[in-house]
Coordinates of C-alpha atoms in Angstrom, one line a residue:
M1 CA -27.0 -58.2 -31.8
I2 CA -25.5 -56.7 -28.5
Y3 CA -27.9 -58.0 -25.6
E4 CA -28.0 -54.5 -23.3
H5 CA -29.2 -54.5 -20.0
P6 CA -29.4 -51.9 -17.6
L7 CA -29.8 -54.3 -14.3
A8 CA -26.2 -55.6 -15.9
Y9 CA -24.8 -52.5 -16.0
V10 CA -25.5 -51.2 -12.1
L11 CA -24.6 -54.4 -10.7
G12 CA -21.5 -54.4 -13.1
L13 CA -20.5 -51.1 -11.5
E14 CA -21.2 -52.3 -7.7
G15 CA -19.2 -55.2 -8.3
I16 CA -16.3 -53.3 -9.9
A17 CA -16.7 -51.1 -6.8
L18 CA -16.6 -54.0 -4.2
M19 CA -13.3 -55.5 -5.6
R20 CA -11.8 -52.3 -4.8
A21 CA -12.2 -53.1 -1.3
Y22 CA -9.9 -56.1 -1.7
T23 CA -6.7 -53.6 -2.1
G24 CA -8.3 -51.4 1.4
E25 CA -9.6 -48.4 -1.0
H26 CA -12.8 -48.6 0.7
D27 CA -14.6 -49.9 4.5
R28 CA -17.4 -51.9 5.9
A29 CA -19.8 -49.6 6.0
F30 CA -19.2 -48.9 1.8
I31 CA -19.2 -52.2 1.3
E32 CA -22.5 -52.7 3.1
K33 CA -24.2 -50.0 1.9
R34 CA -23.2 -51.5 -2.1
L35 CA -24.7 -54.5 -0.6
T36 CA -28.1 -52.8 0.3
E37 CA -28.8 -51.2 -3.5
I38 CA -27.9 -54.6 -5.1
R39 CA -30.9 -56.2 -3.2
K40 CA -32.9 -53.0 -4.4
F41 CA -31.8 -52.9 -7.8
L42 CA -32.8 -56.7 -7.8
D43 CA -36.3 -56.3 -6.5
D44 CA -36.9 -53.0 -9.5
D45 CA -39.2 -54.1 -11.9
S46 CA -38.1 -51.0 -14.2
L47 CA -35.0 -52.3 -14.6
S48 CA -35.7 -56.3 -14.6
G49 CA -37.6 -55.5 -17.9
A50 CA -35.5 -53.2 -19.6
A51 CA -33.1 -55.0 -21.7
V52 CA -32.3 -53.9 -25.7
E53 CA -31.7 -55.6 -28.0
V54 CA -29.2 -53.6 -30.1
A55 CA -27.7 -53.5 -33.4
S56 CA -23.6 -53.3 -34.6
V57 CA -23.6 -50.8 -37.0
D58 CA -20.7 -50.6 -39.6
T59 CA -18.7 -47.5 -39.3
V60 CA -19.4 -46.4 -42.4
E61 CA -23.2 -46.7 -41.9
G62 CA -22.9 -45.2 -38.2
Y63 CA -20.8 -42.5 -39.2
R64 CA -23.4 -41.8 -42.2
I65 CA -25.7 -41.1 -39.6
W66 CA -23.7 -39.5 -37.0
S67 CA -22.0 -36.8 -39.4
Q68 CA -25.2 -34.4 -38.9
T69 CA -24.5 -33.7 -35.2
Y70 CA -20.9 -35.1 -34.8
D71 CA -19.6 -31.6 -34.4
G72 CA -21.4 -31.2 -31.5
P73 CA -20.6 -31.4 -28.1
N74 CA -18.3 -34.3 -27.3
A75 CA -16.0 -34.5 -24.3
S76 CA -13.4 -36.6 -26.4
F77 CA -12.7 -34.0 -28.3
D78 CA -11.7 -31.8 -25.1
L79 CA -9.4 -34.1 -24.3
D80 CA -8.1 -35.2 -27.5
E81 CA -7.5 -32.1 -29.1
P82 CA -4.7 -30.7 -26.2
F83 CA -2.2 -34.0 -26.5
I84 CA -2.5 -33.6 -30.6
R85 CA -2.0 -29.7 -30.3
E86 CA 0.9 -30.2 -27.9
I87 CA 3.0 -33.1 -30.3
V88 CA 2.1 -30.7 -33.2
D89 CA 2.6 -27.8 -32.0
A90 CA 6.5 -29.0 -31.5
L91 CA 6.8 -30.6 -35.3
P92 CA 8.4 -28.5 -38.5
V93 CA 5.4 -27.8 -40.9
G94 CA 5.1 -30.2 -44.0
E95 CA 2.8 -32.9 -45.5
A96 CA 0.2 -34.2 -42.6
L97 CA -2.2 -36.8 -43.5
D98 CA -5.4 -36.7 -40.9
A99 CA -6.1 -41.0 -41.2
A100 CA -9.8 -40.9 -40.5
C101 CA -10.2 -37.4 -40.6
G102 CA -14.6 -37.6 -40.4
T103 CA -15.7 -34.0 -40.8
G104 CA -11.9 -32.3 -40.8
R105 CA -12.0 -31.3 -37.6
I106 CA -7.9 -32.3 -37.2
A107 CA -7.2 -31.4 -40.8
A108 CA -8.4 -27.9 -40.1
Y109 CA -5.9 -27.6 -37.3
L110 CA -3.1 -29.0 -39.1
A111 CA -4.0 -26.7 -41.7
G112 CA -4.2 -23.6 -39.6
R113 CA -0.5 -24.7 -38.8
G114 CA 0.6 -23.9 -42.1
H115 CA 0.7 -27.8 -43.2
R116 CA 0.0 -29.2 -46.5
V117 CA -2.9 -31.7 -45.3
R118 CA -4.6 -34.7 -46.8
G119 CA -7.4 -36.7 -45.9
V120 CA -8.6 -40.1 -45.7
D121 CA -12.3 -41.1 -44.9
S122 CA -14.4 -44.3 -45.3
S123 CA -17.3 -42.4 -44.8
P124 CA -18.5 -40.0 -48.0
D125 CA -20.5 -38.3 -45.4
M126 CA -18.0 -37.4 -43.0
L127 CA -16.0 -36.3 -45.9
E128 CA -18.6 -33.7 -47.9
W129 CA -18.2 -31.8 -44.0
A130 CA -14.7 -32.1 -44.0
R131 CA -14.2 -30.6 -47.7
R132 CA -16.2 -27.7 -46.8
R133 CA -14.6 -26.8 -43.4
V134 CA -11.0 -27.4 -45.1
P135 CA -11.5 -26.4 -48.6
Q136 CA -7.6 -25.9 -48.6
A137 CA -7.0 -29.6 -48.2
E138 CA -7.0 -32.7 -50.2
F139 CA -9.6 -35.4 -49.0
Q140 CA -9.7 -39.2 -50.3
L141 CA -12.2 -41.6 -49.7
G142 CA -10.1 -44.9 -48.5
D143 CA -9.7 -47.6 -45.6
L144 CA -7.4 -47.3 -42.9
S145 CA -5.7 -50.5 -43.4
S146 CA -5.1 -49.2 -48.0
L147 CA -4.6 -45.6 -47.6
P148 CA -4.5 -43.8 -51.1
V149 CA -1.1 -42.4 -50.2
P150 CA 1.7 -42.7 -51.8
D151 CA 4.8 -44.8 -50.0
G152 CA 7.1 -41.6 -47.7
S153 CA 5.7 -38.9 -49.3
V154 CA 4.0 -37.4 -45.3
D155 CA 5.6 -35.7 -42.1
L156 CA 3.4 -36.2 -39.9
V157 CA 0.0 -39.1 -39.4
V158 CA -2.7 -38.0 -37.3
C159 CA -5.5 -40.4 -36.7
S160 CA -7.7 -39.1 -33.8
L161 CA -10.8 -41.4 -32.5
A162 CA -10.4 -44.2 -35.1
L163 CA -8.7 -47.8 -34.3
T164 CA -10.9 -48.6 -32.0
H165 CA -13.4 -49.2 -34.8
V166 CA -11.1 -51.6 -36.4
P167 CA -11.0 -55.4 -35.4
A168 CA -7.3 -54.8 -35.6
L169 CA -4.1 -52.5 -35.1
G170 CA -1.8 -54.4 -37.6
P171 CA -2.6 -53.7 -41.0
M172 CA -3.5 -50.0 -39.5
L173 CA 0.3 -49.2 -38.1
T174 CA 1.8 -51.1 -41.1
E175 CA 0.1 -48.6 -43.6
F176 CA 0.7 -45.4 -41.0
A177 CA 4.7 -46.7 -41.0
R178 CA 4.4 -47.0 -45.0
V179 CA 3.3 -43.5 -46.0
L180 CA 5.6 -41.8 -43.0
R181 CA 9.2 -40.9 -44.4
P182 CA 11.6 -41.5 -42.5
G183 CA 12.2 -39.5 -39.4
G184 CA 8.4 -39.1 -39.6
H185 CA 5.4 -38.7 -36.8
L186 CA 2.5 -40.7 -36.2
V187 CA 0.1 -39.4 -33.7
I188 CA -2.5 -41.5 -32.0
A189 CA -5.6 -40.4 -30.1
D190 CA -8.8 -42.9 -29.0
I191 CA -10.6 -43.8 -26.0
H192 CA -8.4 -46.4 -23.6
P193 CA -9.5 -49.5 -23.5
E194 CA -11.0 -49.5 -20.1
G195 CA -13.5 -46.6 -21.2
V196 CA -14.1 -49.3 -24.0
A197 CA -14.8 -51.9 -21.4
R198 CA -17.1 -49.5 -19.5
G199 CA -19.5 -49.3 -22.7
V200 CA -18.3 -45.9 -24.5
V201 CA -19.5 -46.9 -27.5
P202 CA -21.2 -44.7 -30.1
P203 CA -24.8 -44.7 -30.5
V204 CA -27.0 -43.9 -33.3
R205 CA -30.5 -44.5 -34.2
L206 CA -30.9 -46.7 -37.2
P207 CA -33.4 -45.2 -39.6
D208 CA -36.6 -47.0 -38.5
G209 CA -35.9 -46.3 -35.2
R210 CA -34.2 -49.1 -33.7
P211 CA -31.1 -48.6 -31.5
G212 CA -27.6 -49.2 -33.0
R213 CA -24.0 -48.6 -32.0
V214 CA -21.1 -48.3 -34.2
A215 CA -18.8 -51.1 -34.0
T216 CA -15.9 -51.2 -31.6
Y217 CA -12.8 -53.1 -30.3
R218 CA -11.1 -52.9 -26.9
H219 CA -7.3 -52.9 -28.0
L220 CA -5.5 -53.2 -25.0
V221 CA -2.3 -50.2 -24.4
G222 CA -0.1 -53.9 -25.7
D223 CA -2.0 -54.3 -28.1
Y224 CA -1.1 -51.2 -29.6
L225 CA 2.9 -51.2 -28.6
R226 CA 3.3 -54.5 -30.3
A227 CA 1.4 -53.5 -33.9
A228 CA 4.0 -50.2 -33.6
L229 CA 7.3 -52.2 -32.9
A230 CA 6.3 -54.6 -35.7
A231 CA 6.0 -51.7 -38.4
G232 CA 8.8 -50.3 -37.2
L233 CA 8.1 -47.4 -35.1
Q234 CA 9.7 -46.4 -32.1
V235 CA 7.8 -45.0 -29.1
R236 CA 8.2 -41.3 -28.3
R237 CA 5.6 -41.0 -25.7
C238 CA 2.8 -42.8 -24.4
E239 CA -0.1 -40.8 -22.4
E240 CA -3.3 -42.4 -20.2
P241 CA -4.6 -39.5 -18.5
L242 CA -7.0 -40.2 -15.6
H243 CA -10.5 -39.9 -15.2
S244 CA -11.1 -37.5 -12.5
P245 CA -15.0 -37.5 -11.7
G246 CA -16.4 -34.8 -9.3
E247 CA -18.0 -36.3 -6.2
P248 CA -20.3 -38.5 -7.0
G249 CA -24.1 -36.8 -7.9
E250 CA -27.8 -37.7 -6.3
R251 CA -28.9 -41.1 -7.2
T252 CA -31.8 -40.9 -9.4
E253 CA -34.6 -43.4 -9.2
V254 CA -35.8 -42.9 -13.1
L255 CA -34.2 -45.6 -15.7
E256 CA -33.8 -42.9 -18.3
P257 CA -33.8 -43.8 -22.4
W258 CA -31.6 -45.8 -23.7
D259 CA -29.6 -43.5 -26.3
V260 CA -27.9 -41.6 -23.2
W261 CA -26.7 -45.2 -21.5
P262 CA -24.6 -45.9 -20.1
W263 CA -24.1 -42.6 -19.0
A264 CA -27.5 -42.3 -17.3
L265 CA -27.1 -45.6 -15.8
C266 CA -24.4 -43.9 -13.6
D267 CA -26.4 -41.9 -12.0
L268 CA -28.7 -45.1 -10.8
A269 CA -25.7 -45.7 -8.7
P270 CA -23.5 -42.7 -8.2
E271 CA -21.4 -43.6 -5.2
A272 CA -20.7 -47.1 -6.8
A273 CA -19.5 -45.2 -10.5
H274 CA -17.8 -43.2 -8.9
A275 CA -15.3 -45.7 -7.1
A276 CA -15.3 -48.1 -10.5
T277 CA -14.2 -45.3 -12.4
V278 CA -12.2 -42.3 -10.3
G279 CA -8.5 -42.8 -11.1
T280 CA -8.8 -45.1 -14.3
P281 CA -8.0 -43.9 -17.5
S282 CA -9.9 -42.1 -19.8
M283 CA -8.2 -42.0 -22.9
L284 CA -5.0 -43.3 -24.7
F285 CA -2.7 -41.2 -26.2
W286 CA 1.1 -42.4 -28.9
H287 CA 3.7 -40.6 -30.2
F288 CA 5.8 -42.9 -32.7
Q289 CA 7.9 -42.0 -34.9
R290 CA 9.6 -44.1 -37.8

C-alpha cells in the first residue's frame, strides 16, 4: 500500500521551494512567506487527518480500468506527440512497432504515415480499442520484456508513456534492439523522473471504490542511457523539455478529493508549487539507433 498524506505533499513543495533559496533564486520575503504558510498548514485540521491508503495496481488491471477514459484529455499527449512526429516524419516508411500501444494512438499516426504497423500491449482491454481504431494494423497481446516479434523484423520502434511502469529498463531496451533491423530507430517518450518524483502517477478507482495508482517507477536519465548502450544502441538525440507553468494562481482553502491529487494539492500552495516546478523537466525523450 502507498500512504499519501496531503500535508506531507504540500510541505514537500514548500521544502523544495526553500531549498532553491540556497542558490539565490528567492529573497528573504519569499522565505518568510513560506515559513508562515508552513505554520498555517501544520495547524490545518483538514490536512492533518486526510491521509489515504492507496493500492499499487499492476498495469493490466490499471489499464483495464483506465481504458474507458484513456483517450480523454491528457496533457502528456500534447507533449509527446510533437517530438515523436518530428523524428518519425524524417524517417523512411517501413515496418513499425508500437510497443505498449495502448488504444492505438501512436499506431494510428504511424499507419497514417504509410508504415506497416504492429502493436503490442499487455492489456487486452486497451488492445480492443486499438483494433477498432487502426483496423489495418496487427495487434498482439504481449509483454515488453518478451515481444512476440521476430528478430530484426522492424525498422522503427516507438514506445511512449510506458517505461515508467516497468521496474527495470534493461530487458525492455534489449528487446527493442533485438527486433530492430541494423540501422533501425527507437523513439522513447515518457514522464521525466523529476515528474514521477513529484507524484505524476496515474490514479484509478478500483471496482470497490478504493483508490489505486498504476505501478510506476522512477528511472533516472542515466538508467535509460546505460540500458541502451548495453543493448548496443547508439544515441541520436535526448530532450528534456522544461515545465513552464504560468504565474501562480490564487491559493485555494479547500482540500479537493484524492482523485485530483497531486494537482489540486499544488493549488493549496501555488507560490511554493510554482517555485518548485518552474524550469524543471516535464518529459524525457530519446532517439536511439541500432
